[in-house]
Amino acid sequence: MHDFWRDSGYHLLERRAPERGTAGHLTVTDDFLRAYLNRPEVRPVEESNAAERALHAALLRNPREAVSGERLAAMADPDAIENYQVVLGFRERLLSAESLEDAYVKLFLDPGGIAKGVGVPPLFVDQLAHVIARSMLEGEQDPLKVRAAELLFRAQAVTINDGAVMAADAETVEMYASSGGFGSLGRLVSEAQTPLRTVELDVLTEDNAAIYWSRDSRYDTVLSLNFASAGLDALSRVLERWIAHFYDVAVSIQPVQKISDERWVWHIGLDAEGSAMLNDLYNGIEVGEGRLARLLSLFRMEFLDPSVVAPHIAGRPVYLAMAMTEDKQLRLKPQNLLVNLPLAERA
């Protein structure tokens, strides 16, 4: 069995026993909370006063300790106070939820969630998706599925050459471009101190996919998103599992080349671009060739048990879309699949 994504924090969490056939959900531990307290934005620096150092030490001893406004104010540094407020607010969200999965969904469903402008940094949202995806994929032996799951929490830079659609990690590409090569990419070096010269971008295929296991936390492999490719199929299976992990709802997701459905009743964009494009297509608004060129894939999703779906949608497919931005970035919003799913219990 492969271990992967040790940078996710998965090994710092406890896993609750499976319920109703799910993979089991994650519960917060003190060590997981300490990881946020040890972030560079929160750790004391040379200029930190005694109050800040004392508070940090106290929270490391007991990461669940209550912190009053007076203790925060005593730090004096406005930036440090704001950083602590963000981390402590996030901590309360995690501790008040039944599980990390519950905390993640509530960010988008609760009246006081992120949709209302509550200050949860996008980085923290992506980190939650990262560790939840790691739990969801526990025991997975297919490296293509694990690579495809990176799209749930890391932006991708897309290139299209002669019809070939390739997705590479956007941060890795940016670092490569700014350095002129991989010579200074210390963040891509594993804890085992693998020589930098071995770090390179390779397109994963079914034949070479095993190379992923030694490079899983480098985010330096490329995934094909061509129609009927193994990479796009892997992403489809990951999206199915994402829904099942949260809701124990079984769906089938298959890429399609177009939507020819006079009874089109529901759709979900997998990203902001895909959402806007589907909305316009559904409403009969002209979508120009320039925008259509940014459409990377359409999907048809069907529920294996129609009774779990809202009555007016039961038996009908849900269409999904994935599109890149004008600057050729793909930024999936996996929460869309959770908050916009037309489940009967929400009807």
XYZ file of N, CA, C and O in Angstrom, residues 151-262:
448
model
N -6.243 18.099 -8.654
C -7.056 19.182 -9.199
C -8.077 19.697 -8.200
O -8.613 20.794 -8.358
N -8.358 18.912 -7.151
C -9.320 19.340 -6.137
C -8.765 20.446 -5.246
O -9.540 21.156 -4.599
N -7.459 20.611 -5.216
C -6.888 21.584 -4.272
C -5.688 22.352 -4.805
O -5.147 23.189 -4.097
N -5.295 22.103 -6.049
C -4.173 22.846 -6.622
C -4.542 23.321 -8.028
O -5.005 22.539 -8.856
N -4.326 24.606 -8.295
C -4.598 25.161 -9.619
C -3.658 24.530 -10.640
O -2.516 24.170 -10.334
N -4.157 24.416 -11.865
C -3.390 23.809 -12.943
C -3.169 24.812 -14.070
O -4.039 25.634 -14.371
N -2.000 24.736 -14.670
C -1.708 25.495 -15.880
C -1.973 24.573 -17.064
O -1.440 23.461 -17.124
N -2.802 25.025 -17.988
C -3.234 24.182 -19.099
C -2.522 24.593 -20.380
O -2.402 25.786 -20.684
N -2.047 23.620 -21.114
C -1.500 23.856 -22.445
C -2.262 22.995 -23.435
O -2.625 21.856 -23.122
N -2.509 23.565 -24.599
C -3.200 22.830 -25.666
C -2.346 22.930 -26.917
O -2.160 24.010 -27.477
N -1.803 21.806 -27.348
C -0.961 21.747 -28.536
C -1.459 20.649 -29.453
O -1.532 19.475 -29.050
N -1.828 21.035 -30.668
C -2.326 20.068 -31.652
C -3.455 19.223 -31.083
O -3.528 18.004 -31.307
N -4.318 19.876 -30.296
C -5.471 19.181 -29.746
C -5.203 18.442 -28.457
O -6.138 17.932 -27.838
N -3.941 18.354 -28.038
C -3.609 17.656 -26.787
C -3.768 18.635 -25.620
O -3.160 19.707 -25.606
N -4.605 18.264 -24.643
C -4.879 19.101 -23.480
C -4.091 18.559 -22.298
O -4.318 17.422 -21.857
N -3.167 19.345 -21.790
C -2.295 18.905 -20.710
C -2.400 19.850 -19.521
O -2.412 21.074 -19.688
N -2.469 19.289 -18.323
C -2.562 20.073 -17.092
C -1.324 19.829 -16.242
O -1.014 18.684 -15.892
N -0.618 20.906 -15.922
C 0.541 20.848 -15.034
C 0.267 21.744 -13.838
O -0.492 22.715 -13.932
N 0.848 21.416 -12.711
C 0.635 22.212 -11.508
C 1.058 23.655 -11.751
O 2.191 23.932 -12.155
N 0.127 24.602 -11.509
C 0.384 26.002 -11.837
C 1.541 26.581 -11.032
O 2.365 27.338 -11.556
N 1.622 26.236 -9.747
C 2.705 26.766 -8.920
C 4.049 26.236 -9.389
O 5.046 26.971 -9.435
N 4.080 24.962 -9.751
C 5.322 24.374 -10.246
C 5.754 25.040 -11.540
O 6.934 25.375 -11.720
N 4.807 25.270 -12.444
C 5.136 25.919 -13.712
C 5.648 27.330 -13.477
O 6.626 27.763 -14.083
N 5.000 28.061 -12.556
C 5.427 29.427 -12.256
C 6.833 29.437 -11.671
O 7.671 30.273 -12.038
N 7.100 28.515 -10.776
C 8.428 28.453 -10.171
C 9.479 28.090 -11.211
O 10.586 28.638 -11.215
N 9.123 27.202 -12.101
C 10.047 26.816 -13.165
C 10.351 28.008 -14.064
O 11.500 28.279 -14.401
N 9.297 28.760 -14.417
C 9.482 29.902 -15.306
C 10.319 31.000 -14.650
O 11.177 31.618 -15.288
N 10.079 31.242 -13.363
C 10.794 32.331 -12.681
C 12.249 31.989 -12.415
O 13.087 32.872 -12.297
N 12.552 30.701 -12.341
C 13.931 30.306 -12.043
C 14.722 29.971 -13.287
O 15.934 29.808 -13.234
N 14.012 29.839 -14.416
C 14.699 29.450 -15.637
C 15.049 27.983 -15.650
O 15.780 27.491 -16.507
N 14.534 27.237 -14.725
C 14.824 25.808 -14.633
C 14.522 25.333 -13.241
O 14.018 26.083 -12.415
N 14.855 24.101 -12.949
C 14.530 23.539 -11.649
C 15.679 23.661 -10.655
O 15.621 23.108 -9.577
N 16.717 24.413 -11.004
C 17.882 24.453 -10.136
C 17.627 25.005 -8.753
O 18.304 24.648 -7.811
N 16.628 25.921 -8.608
C 16.411 26.546 -7.300
C 15.106 26.112 -6.657
O 14.634 26.752 -5.727
N 14.520 25.045 -7.126
C 13.207 24.650 -6.623
C 13.321 23.795 -5.372
O 12.995 22.616 -5.360
N 13.803 24.417 -4.305
C 13.975 23.670 -3.067
C 12.688 23.091 -2.532
O 12.677 22.039 -1.899
N 11.549 23.781 -2.797
C 10.274 23.299 -2.254
C 9.837 22.008 -2.917
O 8.961 21.321 -2.417
N 10.425 21.689 -4.068
C 10.045 20.466 -4.756
C 10.900 19.276 -4.349
O 10.691 18.170 -4.823
N 11.860 19.511 -3.482
C 12.735 18.428 -3.064
C 12.106 17.702 -1.882
O 11.648 18.307 -0.932
N 12.070 16.406 -1.955
C 11.446 15.632 -0.887
C 12.301 15.648 0.357
O 13.463 16.064 0.340
N 11.701 15.172 1.466
C 12.437 15.118 2.728
C 13.649 14.208 2.619
O 14.598 14.314 3.387
N 13.625 13.308 1.663
C 14.754 12.392 1.485
C 15.919 13.066 0.753
O 16.931 12.425 0.484
N 15.763 14.373 0.414
C 16.831 15.123 -0.242
C 17.199 14.511 -1.593
O 18.370 14.356 -1.936
N 16.188 14.176 -2.375
C 16.432 13.693 -3.724
C 17.143 14.776 -4.516
O 16.762 15.936 -4.449
N 18.164 14.450 -5.279
C 18.898 15.484 -6.019
C 17.977 16.286 -6.926
O 17.075 15.748 -7.548
N 18.250 17.580 -7.015
C 17.400 18.446 -7.816
C 17.364 18.034 -9.276
O 16.374 18.243 -9.963
N 18.425 17.481 -9.798
C 18.456 17.157 -11.220
C 17.409 16.103 -11.592
O 17.094 15.929 -12.762
N 16.852 15.375 -10.602
C 15.858 14.354 -10.916
C 14.456 14.938 -11.015
O 13.536 14.258 -11.399
N 14.286 16.209 -10.642
C 12.969 16.822 -10.669
C 12.671 17.297 -12.086
O 13.369 18.144 -12.626
N 11.652 16.729 -12.714
C 11.304 17.099 -14.075
C 9.821 16.868 -14.287
O 9.166 16.162 -13.514
N 9.299 17.510 -15.305
C 7.892 17.342 -15.626
C 7.735 16.183 -16.596
O 8.317 16.174 -17.669
N 6.936 15.215 -16.209
C 6.642 14.078 -17.072
C 5.143 13.946 -17.220
O 4.391 14.127 -16.251
N 4.698 13.616 -18.415
C 3.282 13.342 -18.644
C 2.992 11.925 -18.166
O 3.628 10.965 -18.625
N 2.054 11.815 -17.230
C 1.701 10.495 -16.719
C 0.845 9.750 -17.738
O -0.124 10.298 -18.269
N 1.193 8.527 -17.983
C 0.400 7.642 -18.822
C 0.168 6.346 -18.052
O 0.752 6.134 -16.982
N -0.642 5.497 -18.605
C -0.860 4.211 -17.944
C 0.421 3.395 -17.892
O 0.605 2.550 -17.012
N 1.335 3.645 -18.815
C 2.580 2.880 -18.858
C 3.603 3.357 -17.843
O 4.354 2.547 -17.273
N 3.674 4.678 -17.592
C 4.723 5.183 -16.698
C 4.178 5.707 -15.375
O 4.911 6.304 -14.596
N 2.898 5.497 -15.107
C 2.240 6.134 -13.957
C 2.915 5.831 -12.627
O 2.815 6.616 -11.679
N 3.625 4.729 -12.523
C 4.253 4.343 -11.256
C 5.292 5.367 -10.792
O 5.618 5.416 -9.597
N 5.799 6.207 -11.699
C 6.785 7.206 -11.270
C 6.167 8.203 -10.299
O 6.893 8.880 -9.560
N 4.858 8.289 -10.295
C 4.193 9.262 -9.419
C 4.500 9.009 -7.954
O 4.634 9.955 -7.168
N 4.587 7.746 -7.545
C 4.702 7.425 -6.124
C 5.966 7.996 -5.496
O 5.973 8.310 -4.301
N 7.014 8.171 -6.243
C 8.249 8.735 -5.677
C 8.280 10.255 -5.783
O 9.220 10.896 -5.321
N 7.228 10.843 -6.393
C 7.228 12.291 -6.615
C 5.893 12.917 -6.213
O 5.575 14.035 -6.611
N 5.131 12.221 -5.378
C 3.746 12.612 -5.106
C 3.609 14.000 -4.499
O 2.618 14.686 -4.742
N 4.573 14.429 -3.690
C 4.466 15.741 -3.045
C 5.273 16.814 -3.754
O 5.414 17.928 -3.246
N 5.793 16.493 -4.922
C 6.518 17.495 -5.708
C 5.576 18.236 -6.652
O 5.893 19.319 -7.111
N 4.468 17.621 -6.998
C 3.494 18.226 -7.905
C 4.163 18.618 -9.219
O 4.011 19.729 -9.719
N 4.891 17.675 -9.779
C 5.673 17.962 -10.985
C 5.365 16.994 -12.121
O 6.189 16.793 -13.014
N 4.196 16.364 -12.104
C 3.802 15.518 -13.221
C 2.625 16.153 -13.953
O 1.877 16.957 -13.387
N 2.462 15.792 -15.191
C 1.461 16.385 -16.077
C 0.375 15.365 -16.369
O 0.657 14.182 -16.583
N -0.882 15.842 -16.371
C -2.024 14.961 -16.591
C -2.704 15.322 -17.901
O -3.007 16.493 -18.154
N -2.957 14.324 -18.717
C -3.699 14.543 -19.952
C -5.187 14.634 -19.642
O -5.736 13.795 -18.924
N -5.837 15.674 -20.188
C -7.276 15.839 -20.012
C -8.007 15.704 -21.340
O -9.123 16.186 -21.504
N -7.383 15.027 -22.290
C -8.041 14.782 -23.567
C -9.286 13.928 -23.382
O -9.350 13.091 -22.478
N -10.249 14.124 -24.266
C -11.442 13.283 -24.237
C -11.023 11.830 -24.434
O -10.204 11.511 -25.282
N -11.586 10.953 -23.617
C -11.310 9.506 -23.652
C -9.914 9.146 -23.160
O -9.485 7.999 -23.297
N -9.186 10.106 -22.579
C -7.863 9.788 -22.042
C -7.990 9.138 -20.674
O -8.999 9.278 -19.980
N -6.932 8.434 -20.288
C -6.915 7.805 -18.967
C -6.942 8.862 -17.869
O -7.509 8.644 -16.798
N -6.353 10.030 -18.133
C -6.345 11.095 -17.138
C -7.728 11.655 -16.883
O -8.115 11.884 -15.728
N -8.500 11.883 -17.936
C -9.852 12.412 -17.769
C -10.763 11.370 -17.135
O -11.632 11.692 -16.322
N -10.545 10.120 -17.480
C -11.309 9.057 -16.830
C -10.984 8.991 -15.340
O -11.878 8.823 -14.504
N -9.711 9.151 -14.993
C -9.311 9.135 -13.584
C -9.971 10.274 -12.831
O -10.447 10.112 -11.700
N -10.024 11.457 -13.442
C -10.685 12.593 -12.802
C -12.167 12.313 -12.595
O -12.725 12.648 -11.544
N -12.805 11.688 -13.546
C -14.223 11.342 -13.406
C -14.448 10.424 -12.214
O -15.396 10.610 -11.435
N -13.573 9.437 -12.050
C -13.706 8.510 -10.926
C -13.453 9.237 -9.590
O -14.088 8.936 -8.582
N -12.533 10.188 -9.590
C -12.252 10.972 -8.376
C -13.472 11.809 -7.998
O -13.847 11.890 -6.819
N -14.114 12.427 -8.966
C -15.296 13.243 -8.688
C -16.433 12.381 -8.145
O -17.160 12.794 -7.235
N -16.592 11.183 -8.690
C -17.589 10.247 -8.149
C -17.302 9.947 -6.679
O -18.208 9.944 -5.839
N -16.034 9.703 -6.401
C -15.668 9.332 -5.032
C -15.809 10.514 -4.073
O -16.140 10.324 -2.908
N -15.559 11.721 -4.554
C -15.700 12.926 -3.743
C -17.136 13.045 -3.225
O -17.376 13.313 -2.052
N -18.100 12.838 -4.096
C -19.508 12.903 -3.701
C -19.842 11.770 -2.734
O -20.500 11.979 -1.708
N -19.390 10.570 -3.041
C -19.688 9.425 -2.178
C -19.068 9.586 -0.799
O -19.659 9.192 0.211
N -17.888 10.189 -0.734
C -17.206 10.347 0.545
C -17.989 11.250 1.490
O -18.076 10.982 2.690
N -18.564 12.301 0.957
C -19.303 13.245 1.800
C -20.731 12.785 2.076
O -21.234 12.931 3.192
N -21.399 12.258 1.051
C -22.845 12.037 1.164
C -23.277 10.578 1.054
O -24.468 10.282 1.174
N -22.328 9.675 0.823
C -22.690 8.273 0.620
C -23.732 8.149 -0.494
O -24.700 7.387 -0.381
N -23.553 8.912 -1.536
C -24.432 8.890 -2.703
C -23.609 8.409 -3.897
O -22.551 8.971 -4.198
N -24.088 7.384 -4.563
C -23.370 6.810 -5.700
C -23.810 7.473 -7.000
O -25.008 7.553 -7.298
N -22.837 7.959 -7.757
C -23.117 8.559 -9.061
C -22.169 7.970 -10.091
O -21.120 7.405 -9.758
N -22.565 8.098 -11.343
C -21.700 7.726 -12.465
C -21.420 8.990 -13.260
O -22.351 9.706 -13.655
N -20.152 9.295 -13.476
C -19.752 10.493 -14.210
C -18.959 10.064 -15.439
O -17.961 9.344 -15.322
N -19.403 10.535 -16.600
C -18.740 10.189 -17.843
C -18.533 11.434 -18.682
O -19.447 12.248 -18.825
N -17.340 11.613 -19.251
C -17.122 12.747 -20.156
C -17.997 12.629 -21.396
O -18.216 11.526 -21.912
N -18.507 13.752 -21.866
C -19.284 13.801 -23.115
C -18.753 14.960 -23.950
O -18.155 15.905 -23.427
N -18.976 14.901 -25.249
C -18.438 15.930 -26.135
C -19.404 17.081 -26.358
O -18.991 18.162 -26.780
N -20.692 16.849 -26.077
C -21.665 17.926 -26.210
C -22.914 17.574 -25.414
O -23.097 16.414 -25.011
N -23.752 18.561 -25.177
C -25.019 18.344 -24.492
C -26.134 18.446 -25.532
O -26.366 19.512 -26.100
N -26.761 17.328 -25.806
C -27.907 17.288 -26.715
C -29.087 16.738 -25.924
O -29.358 15.535 -25.942
N -29.733 17.609 -25.200
C -30.770 17.172 -24.265
C -31.858 18.235 -24.196
O -31.661 19.312 -23.613
N -33.001 17.956 -24.805
C -34.106 18.915 -24.780
C -34.723 19.031 -23.393
O -35.459 19.982 -23.113
